[in-house]
Amino acid sequence: MHIHLDLVGGLSGDMFISVMLDCFPDQTPLLQQVMVDAGFCNLVHLASEEKNDGVLTGTHFTVHPDKDAESHYHRHYSEIRSILSESGLDAATCEAALGIFRIIAEAEASIHGKEVDAVAFHEIGAWDSIADIVCAAHLITQTGVTGWSVSSIPLGRGQVKTAHGMLPIPAPATSLILKGFKFHDDGVEGERITPTGAAILKYLNPDHGTPGGVVLKHTGTGFGARRFPGISNVVRALVFVSASTESWITDQVLQLEFEIDDQTPEALAVALQRIRMEEGVLDVIQMPYLGKKGRQGACVRVLAAVDMETQVTETCFRETTTLGIRRQRVDRAILRREESVVNHDGRNFRVKTADRPGGRTVKVEMDDLQTVSITHREDVRRQAEIQALDQNND
């Protein structure tokens, strides 16, 4: 399942929860149990209701602190980390909540020149704000969503009142967290992305577009508390599911291509090996070509994860003599496969099994076959693969 977030009005913690509950209404009563597990049931009250602003209809979620709960907002990141780590939250929700808080803490530490553990939260340190992040973490981890993408982010204008005084919009922490995201200015005044909303986006690590091979299943609309002139203050979620029942799955990869005709073969070999070792690189292919002035060169194609575009492009420029790189995102189909180990005649062989449309196939890793003499290698390979197929069919 893939969700695309369309930030019409912007994003805050309660808006993210609102849109997720509009998509998954069965999760609404479960959030009460999450508060019990976190130890917050006597500290906050959750409310979710249908809302219509005269243009759109959706869900509006709010968290209110209990009138008898401790009211101070000033809590250090280390204190919040201890509260969540020692709570009864399930491991996935706790990890996600801590990850979101960590993103905010690192931004605040950078802005104020402090160590992360010394960062003191003000508005975000209140019980209702902590509960916001915990509820968001539950919905991120427990709804079965495997991929996220996001629209361009509305910039906003003006100033916002904080515990540090009046700050420009977007707030410094928000700006730092969303470094690398795409923004647009729609001319609407006011804060459009809160630090909590920014941290949730950063944690989701979203793409900018939807993957191939999916169909739209349904949509959801989540309202924020503020009102903006001429625009609904909502975030919209488009929920996509796989369009096919084939034996393969689809996704997108980044494809980089460039030509080299002025780098020695030895130097280019070293450069391509370093590119292969870069995080996020899936494959590097080198092909010979005959270029201008009769020069023989190499055409290089790099496949990488789409979220590593900047880092991999920088590595290609740093390691090779190319002056330009063509970049595009391409759809690919991937067979479902798994790796296992079979023991044949006392030797372990790694085997890759793939579910092809014509039936299941297996292949022994060549690195493991190198220890077998060439006269027996093919026979051992066939026997190990037959053994692997028999095990998979059991």
Steps between C-alpha positions, in 0.01 A plus 500: 500500500630846405372836627552832323459802726363810326577793731218734394499704821824369646581242767507473877496202733123511551439545125705189423302299756173646366565391142620155606185446708290616205670226293499240779201576729539160670815638664308769693406286804846340498665833576335496842684176577822656372458775762450233767814317385697825503373588848324814374135403563468733801699779336324563169164460330467404132219624277421421137206643313370554149555852373366699206646843421240574234724366226637163614400233749749300701628416848630737768705342781605684814683422823416695815702488823309394809419798724662323796814394313835661568490811286865599442621467143873506568640149451841390379538256213673255735196505732257434215722219373492337844121539527441327167771234539361393837137502385291204390495604134567230243855505365416632152289791627757590764783495245307723259405749775859519621616544141267798448606661828864441410457690173359802686765478773786492247359805322460694826850398611647629176311831521584571866850351506423231760549129545195300394428369851512857636227622267192623687164480325241766574176468301600150384574402861136529604308178558259566214789553257676184620173309455470644147833348401423167666166474316669591171767233563231237560322585174829497305593154623167322543301576184701290253631795295827405329575815299442874519520796266425869549402800294690827494476672839326838543753751629277727708570862590533729801603415855398250765494551878710245691662458841811659344301804385380591153669292231484520120294245305595228438650475848877436518457140621246428227730645233794292618298177520357545149829575330487331157118501473320690224304815595263738326356840598123513452475848652313391813609655830568298813692194620433212265739234631562457872823345635303185589354478150846553354651229720229252399572570133873460555446170682279366219782571249245549219551498123369784286284274280299180518651167388392324182256211491257637758133605499321751720297317766356792697578847634487669837481860621641628828425845640722731701380740768582823318306671222665657198332739255400343172638152572397199708749427776522130422746230408372245253616137485478294183522129584641279224518121482670266256319476166614150410499146629807401298796323655702820482487828685570846364690799629707792375876536480726788409695458175812711442683491166815669373791441261874502570770532230782674688561273800739207487350150529688442826375824656145443375494147646593640842240777465217262410589271789473794738163593350384139550588528869293819547195454723184459294674387177337187357715436191764660278533403132780599262460473120752595229410754230665690216456874542606826340842525333507121487560476873417172670331557832273347760129558552420464871155422640436513874184370669430630849227555757299811413553661841878491451498712182711787635760283671550261206515786246765671713705178515486459120625856449769458763639166378482543120591768244147538364361854475134404475266227624158410363257408778156343489273283711398177331246234591624146547342161560665273756435130539422388851799306622674374808842373599573179687787264574518131401756250622620271224764237574610687811528838330270799544378677187298821492203466265275770356142389428277704267128463427476541121173498302603163354591349835754520779871510412811476714861599453807428712729795572806473277727623781414183695565275197852630453625259767385207282734376227395598150455137397227450762364853529201468267396166646516636856307810393216294348477267800500790751229683303284186479544455875397863558187457285404187691538686831287790377225265384481317833 
